PDB file of C-alpha atoms in Angstrom:
ATOM      1  CA  MET A 889     205.646 -39.140 158.145  1.00 51.00           C
ATOM      2  CA  ARG A 890     208.855 -37.091 158.295  1.00 50.00           C
ATOM      3  CA  HIS A 891     208.643 -36.745 154.507  1.00 48.00           C
ATOM      4  CA  ILE A 892     205.135 -35.602 154.613  1.00 42.00           C
ATOM      5  CA  ILE A 893     206.024 -32.884 157.328  1.00 40.00           C
ATOM      6  CA  THR A 894     208.909 -31.669 155.134  1.00 41.00           C
ATOM      7  CA  ILE A 895     206.495 -31.290 152.114  1.00 39.00           C
ATOM      8  CA  ILE A 896     203.933 -29.425 154.392  1.00 39.00           C
ATOM      9  CA  ALA A 897     206.669 -27.041 155.678  1.00 41.00           C
ATOM     10  CA  ALA A 898     207.808 -26.246 152.122  1.00 40.00           C
ATOM     11  CA  LEU A 899     204.162 -25.598 151.153  1.00 38.00           C
ATOM     12  CA  ILE A 900     203.776 -23.174 154.046  1.00 39.00           C
ATOM     13  CA  VAL A 901     207.038 -21.312 153.071  1.00 38.00           C
ATOM     14  CA  CYS A 902     205.788 -21.030 149.432  1.00 41.00           C
ATOM     15  CA  ALA A 903     202.433 -19.853 150.587  1.00 38.00           C
ATOM     16  CA  SER A 904     203.925 -17.104 152.751  1.00 38.00           C
ATOM     17  CA  GLN A 905     205.920 -15.854 149.747  1.00 41.00           C
ATOM     18  CA  THR A 906     202.836 -16.096 147.567  1.00 42.00           C
ATOM     19  CA  PHE A 907     200.752 -13.927 149.813  1.00 48.00           C
ATOM     20  CA  ALA A 908     203.448 -11.537 150.753  1.00 53.00           C
ATOM     21  CA  GLN A 909     201.792  -8.232 151.057  1.00 86.00           C
ATOM     22  CA  LEU A 910     202.399  -4.896 149.545  1.00 92.00           C
ATOM     23  CA  VAL A 911     200.354  -1.781 150.735  1.00 93.00           C
ATOM     24  CA  ILE A 912     200.448   1.944 149.465  1.00 92.00           C
ATOM     25  CA  LEU A 913     200.612   4.602 152.023  1.00 90.00           C
ATOM     26  CA  ASP A 914     200.323   8.392 151.841  1.00 82.00           C
ATOM     27  CA  GLN A 915     203.005  10.789 153.273  1.00 74.00           C
ATOM     28  CA  GLN A 916     201.316  10.614 156.607  1.00 74.00           C
ATOM     29  CA  GLY A 917     201.561   6.890 156.785  1.00 82.00           C
ATOM     30  CA  ASN A 918     197.803   6.211 155.978  1.00 85.00           C
ATOM     31  CA  ASP A 919     196.908   3.207 153.937  1.00 90.00           C
ATOM     32  CA  ILE A 920     195.593   4.268 150.613  1.00 89.00           C
ATOM     33  CA  THR A 921     195.563   0.904 148.921  1.00 90.00           C
ATOM     34  CA  ASN A 922     192.317   0.377 147.031  1.00 90.00           C
ATOM     35  CA  THR A 923     191.268   3.947 147.578  1.00 89.00           C
ATOM     36  CA  THR A 924     190.837   6.995 145.151  1.00 84.00           C
ATOM     37  CA  VAL A 925     193.077  10.036 145.659  1.00 82.00           C
ATOM     38  CA  ASN A 926     192.223  13.391 144.153  1.00 77.00           C
ATOM     39  CA  ILE A 927     195.439  15.273 143.030  1.00 76.00           C
ATOM     40  CA  THR A 928     196.238  18.338 140.762  1.00 69.00           C
ATOM     41  CA  ASN A 929     199.516  17.247 138.989  1.00 74.00           C
ATOM     42  CA  GLU A 930     201.723  15.131 141.304  1.00 78.00           C
ATOM     43  CA  ILE A 931     201.743  12.831 144.256  1.00 82.00           C
ATOM     44  CA  TYR A 932     204.186  11.259 146.737  1.00 83.00           C
ATOM     45  CA  PHE A 933     203.344   7.859 148.006  1.00 88.00           C
ATOM     46  CA  LYS A 934     205.158   4.965 149.849  1.00 88.00           C
ATOM     47  CA  VAL A 935     205.110   1.317 148.851  1.00 92.00           C
ATOM     48  CA  LYS A 936     205.435  -0.843 151.957  1.00 93.00           C
ATOM     49  CA  ASN A 937     206.261  -4.589 152.300  1.00 93.00           C
ATOM     50  CA  THR A 938     204.192  -5.667 155.375  1.00 92.00           C
ATOM     51  CA  SER A 939     205.204  -9.291 154.979  1.00 89.00           C
ATOM     52  CA  SER A 940     207.862 -11.245 156.730  1.00 89.00           C
ATOM     53  CA  SER A 941     209.602 -11.929 153.459  1.00 89.00           C
ATOM     54  CA  ASP A 942     211.700  -9.810 151.036  1.00 91.00           C
ATOM     55  CA  ILE A 943     210.091  -8.852 147.801  1.00 91.00           C
ATOM     56  CA  ALA A 944     212.353  -8.268 144.738  1.00 89.00           C
ATOM     57  CA  ASN A 945     211.848  -6.451 141.474  1.00 88.00           C
ATOM     58  CA  ILE A 946     208.737  -4.478 142.447  1.00 89.00           C
ATOM     59  CA  LYS A 947     207.278  -2.386 139.643  1.00 86.00           C
ATOM     60  CA  CYS A 948     204.963   0.699 139.657  1.00 84.00           C
ATOM     61  CA  TYR A 949     202.989   0.906 136.522  1.00 82.00           C
ATOM     62  CA  LEU A 950     200.363   3.450 135.327  1.00 81.00           C
ATOM     63  CA  LYS A 951     197.060   2.661 133.599  1.00 78.00           C
ATOM     64  CA  VAL A 952     194.205   4.694 132.349  1.00 72.00           C
ATOM     65  CA  SER A 953     190.978   3.144 133.665  1.00 62.00           C
ATOM     66  CA  ALA A 954     190.696  -0.628 134.310  1.00 47.00           C
ATOM     67  CA  ASN A 955     191.671  -2.025 130.929  1.00 45.00           C
ATOM     68  CA  GLU A 956     193.355   0.537 128.692  1.00 49.00           C
ATOM     69  CA  ASP A 957     197.112   1.264 128.982  1.00 51.00           C
ATOM     70  CA  ALA A 958     198.070   4.925 129.180  1.00 53.00           C
ATOM     71  CA  VAL A 959     199.915   6.069 126.170  1.00 54.00           C
ATOM     72  CA  TYR A 960     202.697   8.444 127.065  1.00 49.00           C
ATOM     73  CA  GLU A 961     202.457  11.988 125.393  1.00 52.00           C
ATOM     74  CA  THR A 962     199.084  10.888 123.826  1.00 62.00           C
ATOM     75  CA  ASP A 963     196.562  10.337 126.723  1.00 64.00           C
ATOM     76  CA  ALA A 964     198.899  11.868 129.304  1.00 71.00           C
ATOM     77  CA  THR A 965     202.439  13.019 130.011  1.00 75.00           C
ATOM     78  CA  TRP A 966     203.961  11.955 133.318  1.00 77.00           C
ATOM     79  CA  GLU A 967     207.143  11.055 135.004  1.00 78.00           C
ATOM     80  CA  PHE A 968     207.931   8.668 137.858  1.00 81.00           C
ATOM     81  CA  CYS A 969     210.443   9.818 140.384  1.00 77.00           C
ATOM     82  CA  SER A 970     211.496  13.040 138.740  1.00 63.00           C
ATOM     83  CA  ILE A 971     212.615  14.339 142.090  1.00 62.00           C
ATOM     84  CA  GLN A 972     215.221  11.543 142.423  1.00 61.00           C
ATOM     85  CA  CYS A 973     213.571   9.154 144.970  1.00 72.00           C
ATOM     86  CA  GLY A 974     216.286   6.728 144.293  1.00 70.00           C
ATOM     87  CA  ILE A 975     214.753   4.558 141.594  1.00 73.00           C
ATOM     88  CA  ASP A 976     214.496   4.716 137.787  1.00 65.00           C
ATOM     89  CA  GLY A 977     211.753   6.804 136.202  1.00 64.00           C
ATOM     90  CA  GLY A 978     209.202   5.624 133.571  1.00 62.00           C
ATOM     91  CA  CYS A 979     208.339   2.220 134.965  1.00 64.00           C
ATOM     92  CA  PRO A 980     210.389   2.082 138.148  1.00 74.00           C
ATOM     93  CA  LYS A 981     211.614  -1.086 139.760  1.00 82.00           C
ATOM     94  CA  PHE A 982     212.895  -1.662 143.250  1.00 88.00           C
ATOM     95  CA  SER A 983     213.155  -4.303 145.986  1.00 89.00           C
ATOM     96  CA  LEU A 984     211.920  -4.164 149.540  1.00 91.00           C
ATOM     97  CA  ALA A 985     213.099  -6.072 152.639  1.00 93.00           C
ATOM     98  CA  ALA A 986     210.377  -7.335 155.077  1.00 93.00           C
ATOM     99  CA  GLY A 987     208.790  -4.179 156.760  1.00 93.00           C
ATOM    100  CA  ALA A 988     210.640  -1.663 154.504  1.00 93.00           C
ATOM    101  CA  GLU A 989     209.231   1.346 152.439  1.00 91.00           C
ATOM    102  CA  GLN A 990     210.064   2.985 149.186  1.00 89.00           C
ATOM    103  CA  LEU A 991     209.100   6.624 148.465  1.00 86.00           C
ATOM    104  CA  VAL A 992     207.648   7.085 145.022  1.00 87.00           C
ATOM    105  CA  HIS A 993     207.006  10.372 143.302  1.00 84.00           C
ATOM    106  CA  LEU A 994     204.725  10.654 140.318  1.00 84.00           C
ATOM    107  CA  GLU A 995     204.102  13.940 138.348  1.00 79.00           C
ATOM    108  CA  PHE A 996     201.877  14.723 135.465  1.00 78.00           C
ATOM    109  CA  SER A 997     202.422  17.565 133.057  1.00 71.00           C
ATOM    110  CA  GLN A 998     199.522  17.027 130.785  1.00 71.00           C
ATOM    111  CA  VAL A 999     196.318  14.874 130.713  1.00 73.00           C
ATOM    112  CA  ASN A1000     193.954  14.845 127.865  1.00 69.00           C
ATOM    113  CA  ASN A1001     190.179  14.438 128.164  1.00 64.00           C
ATOM    114  CA  THR A1002     189.969  15.386 131.756  1.00 63.00           C
ATOM    115  CA  PRO A1003     188.389  14.311 134.238  1.00 69.00           C
ATOM    116  CA  CYS A1004     190.191  11.028 134.187  1.00 73.00           C
ATOM    117  CA  ASP A1005     191.137   8.200 136.463  1.00 79.00           C
ATOM    118  CA  PHE A1006     194.506   6.523 136.555  1.00 81.00           C
ATOM    119  CA  LEU A1007     195.307   3.273 138.279  1.00 83.00           C
ATOM    120  CA  VAL A1008     198.685   2.801 139.816  1.00 86.00           C
ATOM    121  CA  TYR A1009     199.662  -0.938 140.036  1.00 86.00           C
ATOM    122  CA  THR A1010     202.515  -2.014 142.199  1.00 88.00           C
ATOM    123  CA  TYR A1011     203.567  -5.629 142.004  1.00 87.00           C
ATOM    124  CA  PRO A1012     206.656  -7.848 141.696  1.00 88.00           C
ATOM    125  CA  THR A1013     207.790  -8.527 138.263  1.00 78.00           C
ATOM    126  CA  GLY A1014     206.009 -11.474 136.863  1.00 75.00           C
ATOM    127  CA  GLY A1015     203.523 -12.120 139.815  1.00 74.00           C
ATOM    128  CA  ASN A1016     201.444 -11.159 142.757  1.00 72.00           C
ATOM    129  CA  PRO A1017     200.753  -9.646 145.216  1.00 71.00           C
ATOM    130  CA  THR A1018     199.313  -6.497 143.584  1.00 84.00           C
ATOM    131  CA  ALA A1019     198.776  -3.194 145.504  1.00 90.00           C
ATOM    132  CA  ILE A1020     196.610  -0.671 143.655  1.00 89.00           C
ATOM    133  CA  PHE A1021     195.108   2.773 144.105  1.00 87.00           C
ATOM    134  CA  THR A1022     193.220   5.377 141.910  1.00 85.00           C
ATOM    135  CA  ILE A1023     194.151   8.920 141.171  1.00 83.00           C
ATOM    136  CA  HIS A1024     191.515  11.275 139.856  1.00 78.00           C
ATOM    137  CA  PHE A1025     191.891  14.542 138.002  1.00 72.00           C
ATOM    138  CA  ASP A1026     189.012  16.872 137.758  1.00 65.00           C
ATOM    139  CA  SER A1027     190.808  19.079 135.410  1.00 58.00           C
ATOM    140  CA  PHE A1028     194.124  20.914 134.800  1.00 52.00           C
ATOM    141  CA  THR A1029     192.417  24.257 135.024  1.00 44.00           C
ATOM    142  CA  GLY A1030     194.366  25.355 138.053  1.00 41.00           C
ATOM    143  CA  ILE A1031     197.645  24.555 136.598  1.00 42.00           C
ATOM    144  CA  SER A1032     196.823  26.376 133.290  1.00 40.00           C
ATOM    145  CA  ASN A1033     195.735  29.425 135.144  1.00 42.00           C
ATOM    146  CA  ALA A1034     199.031  29.340 137.093  1.00 41.00           C
ATOM    147  CA  THR A1035     201.035  29.886 134.017  1.00 43.00           C
ATOM    148  CA  SER A1036     199.378  33.233 133.389  1.00 47.00           C
ATOM    149  CA  LYS A1037     200.572  34.619 136.735  1.00 63.00           C
ATOM    150  CA  SER A1038     204.120  34.987 138.237  1.00 72.00           C
ATOM    151  CA  PHE A1039     205.698  32.152 140.261  1.00 79.00           C
ATOM    152  CA  ASN A1040     209.400  31.891 139.980  1.00 82.00           C
ATOM    153  CA  VAL A1041     212.116  30.370 142.090  1.00 87.00           C
ATOM    154  CA  TYR A1042     215.803  31.265 141.614  1.00 87.00           C
ATOM    155  CA  PRO A1043     218.744  30.851 141.420  1.00 88.00           C
ATOM    156  CA  SER A1044     219.015  27.163 140.863  1.00 84.00           C
ATOM    157  CA  PRO A1045     221.282  25.751 142.083  1.00 88.00           C
ATOM    158  CA  ALA A1046     220.991  27.844 145.237  1.00 90.00           C
ATOM    159  CA  ASN A1047     223.819  28.220 147.806  1.00 91.00           C
ATOM    160  CA  GLU A1048     222.999  30.251 150.760  1.00 92.00           C
ATOM    161  CA  SER A1049     219.489  31.554 149.706  1.00 92.00           C
ATOM    162  CA  PHE A1050     217.064  31.644 146.969  1.00 92.00           C
ATOM    163  CA  THR A1051     214.168  34.069 145.941  1.00 89.00           C
ATOM    164  CA  ILE A1052     210.461  33.153 145.522  1.00 88.00           C
ATOM    165  CA  GLU A1053     208.502  35.474 143.332  1.00 83.00           C
ATOM    166  CA  ASN A1054     204.683  34.937 143.765  1.00 82.00           C
ATOM    167  CA  GLY A1055     202.141  37.075 142.007  1.00 76.00           C
ATOM    168  CA  PHE A1056     199.126  35.296 143.310  1.00 77.00           C
ATOM    169  CA  GLY A1057     198.176  37.685 146.066  1.00 77.00           C
ATOM    170  CA  LYS A1058     197.713  37.532 149.778  1.00 77.00           C
ATOM    171  CA  ASN A1059     195.745  34.311 149.876  1.00 78.00           C
ATOM    172  CA  SER A1060     198.576  32.318 148.446  1.00 84.00           C
ATOM    173  CA  TYR A1061     201.588  30.600 150.132  1.00 87.00           C
ATOM    174  CA  VAL A1062     204.439  28.167 149.178  1.00 89.00           C
ATOM    175  CA  GLU A1063     205.359  24.945 150.827  1.00 89.00           C
ATOM    176  CA  ILE A1064     208.851  23.435 150.206  1.00 91.00           C
ATOM    177  CA  TYR A1065     209.415  19.789 150.369  1.00 88.00           C
ATOM    178  CA  ASN A1066     212.562  17.655 150.351  1.00 85.00           C
ATOM    179  CA  VAL A1067     212.978  14.401 148.286  1.00 78.00           C
ATOM    180  CA  LEU A1068     211.290  12.344 151.040  1.00 77.00           C
ATOM    181  CA  GLY A1069     208.163  14.406 150.624  1.00 78.00           C
ATOM    182  CA  GLN A1070     208.710  16.276 154.044  1.00 84.00           C
ATOM    183  CA  MET A1071     207.894  19.900 154.219  1.00 87.00           C
ATOM    184  CA  VAL A1072     210.899  21.874 155.191  1.00 93.00           C
ATOM    185  CA  LYS A1073     209.468  25.426 154.943  1.00 92.00           C
ATOM    186  CA  HIS A1074     206.196  27.111 154.744  1.00 91.00           C
ATOM    187  CA  VAL A1075     206.452  30.697 153.012  1.00 89.00           C
ATOM    188  CA  ALA A1076     203.457  33.003 153.423  1.00 84.00           C
ATOM    189  CA  SER A1077     202.948  35.682 150.695  1.00 77.00           C
ATOM    190  CA  ASP A1078     203.953  39.253 151.432  1.00 65.00           C
ATOM    191  CA  ASN A1079     203.112  42.741 149.968  1.00 59.00           C
ATOM    192  CA  ASN A1080     206.092  42.680 147.722  1.00 61.00           C
ATOM    193  CA  ASN A1081     205.429  39.259 146.357  1.00 72.00           C
ATOM    194  CA  ARG A1082     209.197  38.608 146.529  1.00 79.00           C
ATOM    195  CA  ILE A1083     210.744  36.570 149.425  1.00 85.00           C
ATOM    196  CA  SER A1084     214.217  35.412 150.163  1.00 88.00           C
ATOM    197  CA  VAL A1085     214.497  31.917 151.677  1.00 92.00           C
ATOM    198  CA  ASN A1086     217.709  31.007 153.739  1.00 94.00           C
ATOM    199  CA  CYS A1087     218.812  27.602 152.644  1.00 94.00           C
ATOM    200  CA  SER A1088     222.412  27.583 154.116  1.00 93.00           C
ATOM    201  CA  SER A1089     221.693  24.824 156.591  1.00 93.00           C
ATOM    202  CA  TRP A1090     219.787  22.631 154.161  1.00 94.00           C
ATOM    203  CA  LYS A1091     221.179  19.369 152.809  1.00 91.00           C
ATOM    204  CA  ASN A1092     222.355  19.436 149.192  1.00 89.00           C
ATOM    205  CA  GLY A1093     219.840  17.940 146.685  1.00 85.00           C
ATOM    206  CA  TYR A1094     216.378  18.552 144.982  1.00 84.00           C
ATOM    207  CA  TYR A1095     213.525  20.497 146.640  1.00 88.00           C
ATOM    208  CA  VAL A1096     210.032  21.137 145.441  1.00 84.00           C
ATOM    209  CA  CYS A1097     208.437  24.431 145.840  1.00 87.00           C
ATOM    210  CA  ARG A1098     204.621  24.053 145.676  1.00 84.00           C
ATOM    211  CA  LEU A1099     202.357  27.164 145.228  1.00 84.00           C
ATOM    212  CA  TYR A1100     198.845  27.129 146.867  1.00 83.00           C
ATOM    213  CA  ASN A1101     196.227  29.852 146.213  1.00 79.00           C
ATOM    214  CA  ASP A1102     193.069  29.886 148.295  1.00 75.00           C
ATOM    215  CA  GLY A1103     194.162  26.448 149.590  1.00 74.00           C
ATOM    216  CA  LYS A1104     194.382  24.877 146.144  1.00 75.00           C
ATOM    217  CA  ALA A1105     197.737  23.741 144.701  1.00 73.00           C
ATOM    218  CA  GLU A1106     198.323  25.733 141.614  1.00 74.00           C
ATOM    219  CA  LYS A1107     201.915  25.130 140.423  1.00 77.00           C
ATOM    220  CA  THR A1108     205.152  23.391 141.195  1.00 79.00           C
ATOM    221  CA  VAL A1109     208.718  24.415 140.685  1.00 82.00           C
ATOM    222  CA  LYS A1110     211.811  22.363 141.452  1.00 82.00           C
ATOM    223  CA  ILE A1111     215.162  23.870 142.750  1.00 86.00           C
ATOM    224  CA  VAL A1112     218.499  22.474 143.542  1.00 87.00           C
ATOM    225  CA  VAL A1113     220.498  23.429 146.655  1.00 91.00           C
ATOM    226  CA  ALA A1114     224.170  22.866 146.345  1.00 90.00           C
ATOM    227  CA  HIS A1115     226.720  24.375 148.829  1.00 91.00           C
TER     228      HIS A1115
END
């Protein structure tokens, strides 16, 4: 009987590891697993281990539609974690302790044949569980239009301050995010289209300046703060 109990206990442990759960969250902590998210050219999301067991060697992997692998610089050009979220780009791998989260940044610079759906798979290497969500592009029209107008951020690296030049007019604004995807500054447009931002108290590292026009994300520029 004791032997049977030992076997049952072992099976329970194995089952708990087999059904360990990964979920995908947006920046506000909402569960977006098995949902579709509309984006322009980039997204921050978090992978969370909601189980009571550690999960090692988790991968984030991108596919076009359900069956066809995306081809880098053919179907699309993208980069995982270009804002240094602490994991390797391309096909990032990381481990999560029970209850822990990992920030992931995914940025597209080109997508052919838009509109297009991409599936983001998140799973431990060689097995389940798998968390998945869909990202949808309508087009890159907004990003293409952005290149014809002025949006510059300089100098980089910045020490005490940096300048934002924005030629998109009074309905535009810039939001600045740190590497954790947290907004650190909202910059409204002004009549001169040139604004100085004091960053003397900011931590050293990468920041993302995202331009919005009429509520639509138009273009993203990265800047380094180094004191």
